[in-house]
Amino acid sequence: MKKVKKPLLLLLIFSITLGCNRSHPSSQTAKATDSAIENRIKNMSIEQKVGQMTQINIDVISKGKIYNLIVPHQIDSAKLDTAINKYFVGSILNAAGYPFTRKHWKKIITNIQEKAVKEGSKTPILYGIDAIHGANYTVGATLFPQQIGLAATWNPEIVEAAASITAYDVSASGIPWNFSPVLDLARQPLWGRFFETFGEDVYLAKTMGKAFIKGYQGKDVGHPHKVAACLKHYVGYSYPLSGKDRTPAWIPERMLKEYFLPTFKAAIDEGALSIMVNSGEVNGIPVHANKELLTTVLRDEYGFEGIVLTDWEDIIKLYKDHHIASDMKEAVFLAINAGIDMSMTPNDYSFNVALIELVKEGRITEARLDESVRRILTAKQKLGLLDNPYPNFDDFPKFGSEEHENKSLQAAKESITLVKNKNILPLSTSTKILVTGPGANSLNYLNGGWTHTWQGEETKYNTIGKKTIQESLKLLSKNITYMEGSSLDSNINTLATLEEAKNHDVIVVCLTEAPATEGPADINSLDFPKAQQNLVRELSKSGKPLVIITTTARPRIMRDIEPLMDAILLAYLPGNEGGTAIAETILGLNNPSGKLPFTYPKYQGLNITYDHKHTEKTNRFLGQTSSLSEYDAKFKGQLYQWDFGYGLSYSNFIYSNLKMDKKSYYKTDTLKIEVTVTNQSEIAGDEVIQIYCSDLVASITPCVKRLRGFKKTHLSANQSKTIKLSIPVKELAFVGSNNKWIVESGEFKLKTNKLTQNFEIKEKVVVKK
């Protein structure tokens, strides 16, 4: 190490001290920041404060008409002037319906910020975007598996890396705010945004959600490569009774607290800067007007200090759709008093006009405006916008890099879930393979919604150079033939494909569904379209083994055709690297390690999750059998196709020597668990050790089991590992009859794989969550 001269050393120490203060501000620094924000608020007019609370769509300041802009995109200087100098807008969102180059993003962001800091309220714009599985509105950005696929990896480290790279690419576009992650639970498979979640389980979704916040915001959200996270969609959005987007949810308070709120609470505790509100209603009250949820729970109980943002037009919808207000002014009154900070209006200034009138009439106080403006300015301060709103667009050498692509490929490979294998997979490159089905030759079907466009269906924006499933297989083997077979919902050349099958050893059938999200993703049936089912049935007549690949946004029923299949790989929506990941898995270059993040349904009308109640274990046809044992035998295994957490491997993992550190525990104790896992095969692989606990007797009917811990580990061929996990006693809590978290004394059962061990909780524990 070279010697440093004393003056230079002192300067270096001083610089390091300043750098540390950025991440961990002293009380004096915090007070100075608070003072600067308070001075800004003090000097703002009512109109300027309302402007800070307003978010408009980029269409409003662009040339052309809303939803029908001039192409190529251009900012309209007159419209921008209106936004900044008349309405003092504080936030803008969106692309213009298609992805922009980084060069164009630089032009847009620079133009907007130059105007905002010099004119109007002289406050930088907080720009937001939906970067759902990568920076999908930026040309050349790295796209990852959708959230449901990331959840299937059961690997928080790769999930955090995906979020970190997404933050990097979003920042490279000059945007500091990302409307992600979705923390709704996927417990209603008809719901069109199922694929945007981390699955059905609270613990898994909490863990992955925290990993996303770490990846997005890091230790210092003001770092030029980090962005503010936005938790969606608070709360109950994913559980509509009808299964249709933005329709009513009916969730008892106890269930809301135990299942749907904890993912948000965990992310808040991780430091998330903003929250987007559920567009629908819960128990008859639109969440945008629910003061109990937006203020009492979110602010008072959870201590959330960040921005609460509406979703698209959701204040308008309070009177147009929900009919709880007579006009826009009444809708704004309800939303602001409930706890909304910022309105994604987003295509006009009706929110501004209404809120200004409400304040001048005295129905909403200026102090209430100050609360929201303070939160918005604090977010801008934490992101560094108040000091420097201009990103250094040259500071992103890894944008679109091979390093980032490899992380996406790793995530896709780890997500793939093998649910059936009759000793067919992996295939040899010498095997003659016929590849068919609508999912075999489409990048759009690998990516799903939120890919370059809102619905993800436009092929012209696909990333150049990325390969489909059949293209990826052809790169790895010379013995691949591709035929279409069928489209999504109609026959193309099924009989010709069956004839071609005679010349091949194995048939790979790629089943899929159309890319979509939100309302357009609503469906009435979980069944695969008849054309795809018919393709499987016809090809089964060939007598050749069938390997099925699914790329779908949610589980699709395959009960009737599953017996015809020899191997099944679920790929979810694996993103741009999905073709490569699937091909490598088929040919044995990747050993599948994904595990289901949801319970895969077997019947259209039977929506049951893994953590169901004991009374849901039995069917209701006891009268058709002569004895209970006969009945149980008849219906055993009929509740679902595959269980939550299920997933096979090319390796053979054996569990043994389950140990707990003691038999009895008290309220401050932690369960310490050990189990030996052995890879009894010649193939190295990854295994997810899952720990489930069952409360055997409780005052509220207990679930049959709940996931309480997991760990993913790599095992070489014939290697054994002793895996250690810890579970604090308080993590066994449930919400009791008084809607308070509690662990009751009594007997519990712990299970991992097929091993079980009973233990006892010796005293009642009241848990604060």
Short mmCIF file of C-alpha atoms in Angstrom, two decimals, residues 437-754:
data_model
loop_
_atom_site.label_atom_id
_atom_site.label_comp_id
_atom_site.label_asym_id
_atom_site.label_seq_id
_atom_site.Cartn_x
_atom_site.Cartn_y
_atom_site.Cartn_z
CA GLY A 437 -47.40 -26.18 -29.46
CA PRO A 438 -48.20 -22.45 -29.35
CA GLY A 439 -45.59 -21.73 -26.67
CA ALA A 440 -42.70 -23.21 -28.62
CA ASN A 441 -41.85 -20.24 -30.82
CA SER A 442 -42.85 -17.04 -29.02
CA LEU A 443 -40.88 -14.63 -26.87
CA ASN A 444 -44.13 -12.92 -25.87
CA TYR A 445 -45.50 -16.12 -24.35
CA LEU A 446 -42.26 -16.51 -22.37
CA ASN A 447 -42.52 -12.98 -20.94
CA GLY A 448 -46.22 -12.26 -20.41
CA GLY A 449 -47.77 -8.89 -19.61
CA TRP A 450 -45.75 -5.79 -18.75
CA THR A 451 -43.22 -6.62 -21.46
CA HIS A 452 -42.33 -3.56 -23.55
CA THR A 453 -46.04 -2.69 -23.60
CA TRP A 454 -48.77 -2.86 -20.97
CA GLN A 455 -50.23 -6.13 -22.26
CA GLY A 456 -46.97 -7.55 -23.62
CA GLU A 457 -48.46 -8.73 -26.91
CA GLU A 458 -46.52 -6.55 -29.39
CA THR A 459 -43.89 -8.64 -31.19
CA LYS A 460 -42.20 -5.65 -32.84
CA TYR A 461 -40.71 -4.55 -29.51
CA ASN A 462 -39.19 -7.93 -28.64
CA THR A 463 -35.55 -7.85 -27.57
CA ILE A 464 -33.29 -8.58 -30.53
CA GLY A 465 -31.27 -11.77 -30.27
CA LYS A 466 -33.38 -13.54 -27.64
CA LYS A 467 -34.41 -17.09 -28.45
CA THR A 468 -37.67 -18.99 -28.18
CA ILE A 469 -37.87 -22.54 -26.82
CA GLN A 470 -37.52 -24.26 -30.19
CA GLU A 471 -34.76 -21.89 -31.29
CA SER A 472 -32.84 -22.52 -28.07
CA LEU A 473 -33.17 -26.29 -28.45
CA LYS A 474 -31.82 -26.10 -32.01
CA LEU A 475 -28.73 -24.27 -30.72
CA LEU A 476 -27.99 -27.19 -28.40
CA SER A 477 -28.99 -30.16 -30.57
CA LYS A 478 -29.08 -30.98 -34.28
CA ASN A 479 -31.94 -33.43 -33.77
CA ILE A 480 -34.76 -30.91 -33.33
CA THR A 481 -37.79 -30.51 -35.59
CA TYR A 482 -40.40 -27.81 -35.02
CA MET A 483 -44.04 -27.85 -36.14
CA GLU A 484 -46.75 -25.46 -34.97
CA GLY A 485 -49.45 -27.99 -34.06
CA SER A 486 -51.96 -25.44 -32.80
CA SER A 487 -52.30 -21.79 -31.95
CA LEU A 488 -53.56 -20.71 -28.54
CA ASP A 489 -57.14 -21.68 -29.33
CA SER A 490 -57.33 -23.29 -32.76
CA ASN A 491 -55.85 -26.14 -34.75
CA ILE A 492 -53.12 -25.36 -37.29
CA ASN A 493 -51.63 -28.67 -38.35
CA THR A 494 -52.22 -31.12 -35.52
CA LEU A 495 -52.69 -34.17 -37.78
CA ALA A 496 -49.57 -33.35 -39.78
CA THR A 497 -47.66 -32.98 -36.53
CA LEU A 498 -48.91 -36.39 -35.41
CA GLU A 499 -47.68 -37.87 -38.70
CA GLU A 500 -44.28 -36.20 -38.24
CA ALA A 501 -44.05 -37.68 -34.72
CA LYS A 502 -43.40 -41.10 -36.28
CA ASN A 503 -39.90 -39.88 -37.21
CA HIS A 504 -38.99 -38.82 -33.65
CA ASP A 505 -38.22 -40.38 -30.30
CA VAL A 506 -39.84 -37.80 -28.00
CA ILE A 507 -42.41 -35.04 -28.44
CA VAL A 508 -42.06 -31.75 -26.52
CA VAL A 509 -45.40 -29.93 -26.35
CA CYS A 510 -45.35 -26.29 -25.26
CA LEU A 511 -48.65 -25.18 -23.71
CA THR A 512 -49.23 -21.52 -22.93
CA GLU A 513 -51.66 -18.61 -22.62
CA ALA A 514 -51.84 -15.15 -24.17
CA PRO A 515 -49.83 -12.39 -22.47
CA ALA A 516 -52.04 -9.94 -20.58
CA THR A 517 -52.49 -8.17 -17.27
CA GLU A 518 -55.20 -6.42 -15.24
CA GLY A 519 -58.69 -6.49 -16.78
CA PRO A 520 -57.66 -7.96 -20.14
CA ALA A 521 -56.17 -10.91 -18.25
CA ASP A 522 -59.55 -11.88 -16.76
CA ILE A 523 -60.61 -15.39 -17.74
CA ASN A 524 -63.69 -17.48 -17.01
CA SER A 525 -62.03 -20.87 -16.85
CA LEU A 526 -58.70 -22.28 -15.74
CA ASP A 527 -58.87 -25.01 -18.37
CA PHE A 528 -56.35 -24.96 -21.19
CA PRO A 529 -58.07 -24.02 -24.46
CA LYS A 530 -59.57 -27.04 -26.21
CA ALA A 531 -57.18 -26.76 -29.16
CA GLN A 532 -54.18 -27.24 -26.88
CA GLN A 533 -55.82 -30.09 -25.00
CA ASN A 534 -56.67 -31.73 -28.31
CA LEU A 535 -53.05 -31.35 -29.46
CA VAL A 536 -51.90 -33.34 -26.43
CA ARG A 537 -54.57 -36.01 -26.93
CA GLU A 538 -53.79 -36.47 -30.61
CA LEU A 539 -50.03 -36.63 -30.10
CA SER A 540 -50.47 -39.20 -27.33
CA LYS A 541 -51.79 -41.56 -30.02
CA SER A 542 -48.27 -41.68 -31.48
CA GLY A 543 -47.11 -43.82 -28.59
CA LYS A 544 -44.08 -41.54 -28.23
CA PRO A 545 -43.24 -40.05 -24.80
CA LEU A 546 -44.74 -36.60 -24.25
CA VAL A 547 -42.75 -33.90 -22.43
CA ILE A 548 -44.95 -30.93 -21.55
CA ILE A 549 -43.67 -27.40 -21.02
CA THR A 550 -46.07 -24.78 -19.65
CA THR A 551 -45.49 -21.04 -19.81
CA THR A 552 -48.57 -19.56 -18.15
CA ALA A 553 -49.53 -16.64 -15.93
CA ARG A 554 -51.39 -18.90 -13.50
CA PRO A 555 -52.05 -22.61 -13.03
CA ARG A 556 -54.17 -24.08 -15.81
CA ILE A 557 -56.15 -27.26 -15.23
CA MET A 558 -54.61 -30.37 -16.79
CA ARG A 559 -56.41 -33.11 -14.85
CA ASP A 560 -57.81 -34.87 -17.92
CA ILE A 561 -54.66 -34.73 -20.02
CA GLU A 562 -52.02 -35.15 -17.29
CA PRO A 563 -52.19 -38.99 -17.43
CA LEU A 564 -51.10 -38.76 -21.09
CA MET A 565 -47.93 -36.89 -20.14
CA ASP A 566 -44.61 -38.55 -19.31
CA ALA A 567 -42.86 -35.45 -17.97
CA ILE A 568 -44.03 -31.95 -17.06
CA LEU A 569 -41.94 -28.81 -16.60
CA LEU A 570 -43.66 -25.68 -15.29
CA ALA A 571 -41.76 -22.62 -16.49
CA TYR A 572 -44.21 -19.90 -15.31
CA LEU A 573 -43.24 -16.75 -17.29
CA PRO A 574 -39.44 -17.06 -17.35
CA GLY A 575 -38.58 -13.91 -19.33
CA ASN A 576 -36.17 -13.31 -22.17
CA GLU A 577 -33.77 -16.05 -21.07
CA GLY A 578 -36.60 -18.54 -20.64
CA GLY A 579 -36.02 -20.30 -23.97
CA THR A 580 -32.42 -21.01 -23.05
CA ALA A 581 -33.32 -22.07 -19.51
CA ILE A 582 -35.99 -24.50 -20.70
CA ALA A 583 -33.79 -25.98 -23.42
CA GLU A 584 -30.89 -26.52 -21.00
CA THR A 585 -33.26 -28.18 -18.52
CA ILE A 586 -34.71 -30.54 -21.13
CA LEU A 587 -31.22 -31.59 -22.25
CA GLY A 588 -29.77 -31.98 -18.76
CA LEU A 589 -27.54 -28.91 -18.69
CA ASN A 590 -29.68 -27.56 -15.86
CA ASN A 591 -30.98 -29.65 -12.98
CA PRO A 592 -34.45 -28.27 -12.08
CA SER A 593 -34.75 -27.01 -8.50
CA GLY A 594 -37.92 -24.88 -8.60
CA LYS A 595 -40.69 -25.52 -6.11
CA LEU A 596 -44.33 -24.55 -6.49
CA PRO A 597 -45.12 -21.20 -4.81
CA PHE A 598 -48.83 -22.07 -4.93
CA THR A 599 -51.10 -25.08 -4.74
CA TYR A 600 -51.73 -26.35 -8.25
CA PRO A 601 -55.50 -26.90 -8.63
CA LYS A 602 -56.95 -30.10 -10.01
CA TYR A 603 -60.56 -29.01 -10.42
CA GLN A 604 -62.07 -25.83 -11.77
CA GLY A 605 -64.40 -25.39 -8.80
CA LEU A 606 -62.02 -26.41 -6.01
CA ASN A 607 -59.76 -23.54 -5.02
CA ILE A 608 -57.83 -24.80 -2.01
CA THR A 609 -54.51 -23.61 -0.61
CA TYR A 610 -51.92 -25.76 1.16
CA ASP A 611 -52.68 -24.13 4.53
CA HIS A 612 -56.32 -25.17 4.46
CA LYS A 613 -58.33 -26.18 7.51
CA HIS A 614 -58.79 -29.78 8.65
CA THR A 615 -62.42 -29.79 7.57
CA GLU A 616 -61.29 -29.11 4.01
CA LYS A 617 -59.33 -32.35 3.86
CA THR A 618 -62.43 -34.43 3.15
CA ASN A 619 -64.87 -34.32 0.27
CA ARG A 620 -68.62 -34.19 0.86
CA PHE A 621 -69.67 -37.53 -0.64
CA LEU A 622 -69.60 -39.74 2.45
CA GLY A 623 -73.01 -41.16 1.60
CA GLN A 624 -71.63 -42.81 -1.54
CA THR A 625 -69.28 -45.12 0.36
CA SER A 626 -69.88 -47.81 2.96
CA SER A 627 -67.16 -46.71 5.36
CA LEU A 628 -64.99 -43.76 6.19
CA SER A 629 -61.82 -45.71 5.38
CA GLU A 630 -63.22 -46.64 1.97
CA TYR A 631 -64.11 -43.00 1.41
CA ASP A 632 -60.66 -41.76 2.42
CA ALA A 633 -58.99 -44.24 0.08
CA LYS A 634 -61.22 -43.21 -2.80
CA PHE A 635 -60.60 -39.48 -2.50
CA LYS A 636 -57.03 -39.47 -1.19
CA GLY A 637 -54.93 -37.01 -3.20
CA GLN A 638 -57.87 -35.60 -5.11
CA LEU A 639 -57.90 -32.12 -3.61
CA TYR A 640 -55.21 -30.62 -5.84
CA GLN A 641 -52.92 -31.61 -8.69
CA TRP A 642 -49.65 -30.77 -6.89
CA ASP A 643 -49.00 -29.39 -3.44
CA PHE A 644 -47.45 -26.05 -2.55
CA GLY A 645 -43.67 -26.47 -2.26
CA TYR A 646 -43.61 -29.49 -4.56
CA GLY A 647 -40.94 -29.94 -7.18
CA LEU A 648 -38.81 -32.83 -8.41
CA SER A 649 -35.15 -32.96 -9.41
CA TYR A 650 -32.85 -35.06 -11.58
CA SER A 651 -31.07 -35.77 -8.28
CA ASN A 652 -32.47 -37.95 -5.50
CA PHE A 653 -32.53 -36.20 -2.13
CA ILE A 654 -32.94 -38.21 1.08
CA TYR A 655 -33.78 -36.60 4.44
CA SER A 656 -32.66 -38.05 7.78
CA ASN A 657 -31.73 -37.23 11.38
CA LEU A 658 -34.29 -34.51 12.08
CA LYS A 659 -33.39 -32.93 15.43
CA MET A 660 -34.73 -30.12 17.59
CA ASP A 661 -32.68 -28.58 20.37
CA LYS A 662 -35.41 -29.31 22.94
CA LYS A 663 -38.88 -30.70 23.43
CA SER A 664 -40.42 -27.69 25.17
CA TYR A 665 -40.16 -23.98 24.50
CA TYR A 666 -41.04 -20.72 26.24
CA LYS A 667 -42.12 -17.42 24.70
CA THR A 668 -38.63 -15.92 24.28
CA ASP A 669 -37.14 -19.12 22.88
CA THR A 670 -36.13 -19.99 19.34
CA LEU A 671 -36.65 -23.40 17.78
CA LYS A 672 -33.28 -24.68 16.55
CA ILE A 673 -33.63 -27.38 13.93
CA GLU A 674 -31.17 -29.68 12.20
CA VAL A 675 -31.77 -32.13 9.39
CA THR A 676 -29.41 -34.11 7.19
CA VAL A 677 -29.99 -34.03 3.45
CA THR A 678 -28.16 -36.48 1.19
CA ASN A 679 -27.93 -36.37 -2.58
CA GLN A 680 -28.10 -40.07 -3.45
CA SER A 681 -27.31 -39.62 -7.12
CA GLU A 682 -24.48 -38.89 -9.49
CA ILE A 683 -26.01 -35.53 -10.44
CA ALA A 684 -25.29 -32.35 -8.48
CA GLY A 685 -28.41 -30.39 -7.60
CA ASP A 686 -30.11 -27.79 -5.44
CA GLU A 687 -32.71 -28.66 -2.82
CA VAL A 688 -35.07 -26.45 -0.83
CA ILE A 689 -35.45 -27.59 2.77
CA GLN A 690 -38.92 -26.54 3.90
CA ILE A 691 -40.02 -26.43 7.53
CA TYR A 692 -43.74 -26.65 8.30
CA CYS A 693 -45.40 -26.38 11.70
CA SER A 694 -48.86 -27.54 12.75
CA ASP A 695 -50.67 -26.24 15.81
CA LEU A 696 -52.46 -29.41 16.93
CA VAL A 697 -55.12 -27.72 19.09
CA ALA A 698 -56.00 -24.01 19.02
CA SER A 699 -58.83 -21.67 19.99
CA ILE A 700 -59.21 -20.71 16.32
CA THR A 701 -59.43 -23.73 14.02
CA PRO A 702 -55.80 -24.30 13.00
CA CYS A 703 -54.46 -24.86 9.50
CA VAL A 704 -53.16 -28.32 8.69
CA LYS A 705 -49.70 -26.77 8.34
CA ARG A 706 -47.92 -23.46 7.81
CA LEU A 707 -44.54 -22.76 6.23
CA ARG A 708 -42.26 -21.34 8.96
CA GLY A 709 -38.83 -21.52 7.36
CA PHE A 710 -36.86 -22.66 4.32
CA LYS A 711 -33.34 -22.79 2.97
CA LYS A 712 -32.00 -23.58 -0.48
CA THR A 713 -28.74 -25.49 -0.63
CA HIS A 714 -26.47 -27.07 -3.24
CA LEU A 715 -25.35 -30.67 -2.94
CA SER A 716 -22.73 -32.35 -5.08
CA ALA A 717 -23.18 -35.91 -6.21
CA ASN A 718 -23.47 -38.26 -3.18
CA GLN A 719 -22.88 -35.38 -0.78
CA SER A 720 -24.59 -35.05 2.62
CA LYS A 721 -25.17 -31.80 4.48
CA THR A 722 -26.55 -30.98 7.89
CA ILE A 723 -28.88 -28.04 7.45
CA LYS A 724 -29.64 -25.75 10.37
CA LEU A 725 -32.66 -23.47 10.62
CA SER A 726 -34.05 -21.31 13.42
CA ILE A 727 -37.65 -20.28 14.07
CA PRO A 728 -38.50 -17.84 16.89
CA VAL A 729 -41.49 -19.02 18.94
CA LYS A 730 -43.31 -15.78 18.10
CA GLU A 731 -43.32 -16.81 14.41
CA LEU A 732 -45.83 -19.56 15.30
CA ALA A 733 -48.44 -16.92 16.12
CA PHE A 734 -51.91 -16.69 14.63
CA VAL A 735 -54.60 -14.02 14.92
CA GLY A 736 -56.97 -14.94 17.72
CA SER A 737 -60.66 -14.28 18.28
CA ASN A 738 -59.91 -10.76 19.55
CA ASN A 739 -57.92 -10.00 16.37
CA LYS A 740 -54.63 -9.99 18.30
CA TRP A 741 -51.57 -12.07 17.43
CA ILE A 742 -51.05 -14.95 19.85
CA VAL A 743 -49.14 -18.20 20.36
CA GLU A 744 -51.10 -20.56 22.59
CA SER A 745 -49.49 -23.13 24.84
CA GLY A 746 -49.86 -26.72 23.74
CA GLU A 747 -48.53 -29.34 21.36
CA PHE A 748 -47.19 -28.66 17.87
CA LYS A 749 -45.82 -30.81 15.08
CA LEU A 750 -42.83 -29.88 12.96
CA LYS A 751 -42.37 -31.45 9.52
CA THR A 752 -39.75 -31.40 6.80
CA ASN A 753 -40.09 -33.69 3.82
CA LYS A 754 -41.51 -36.89 5.37
#
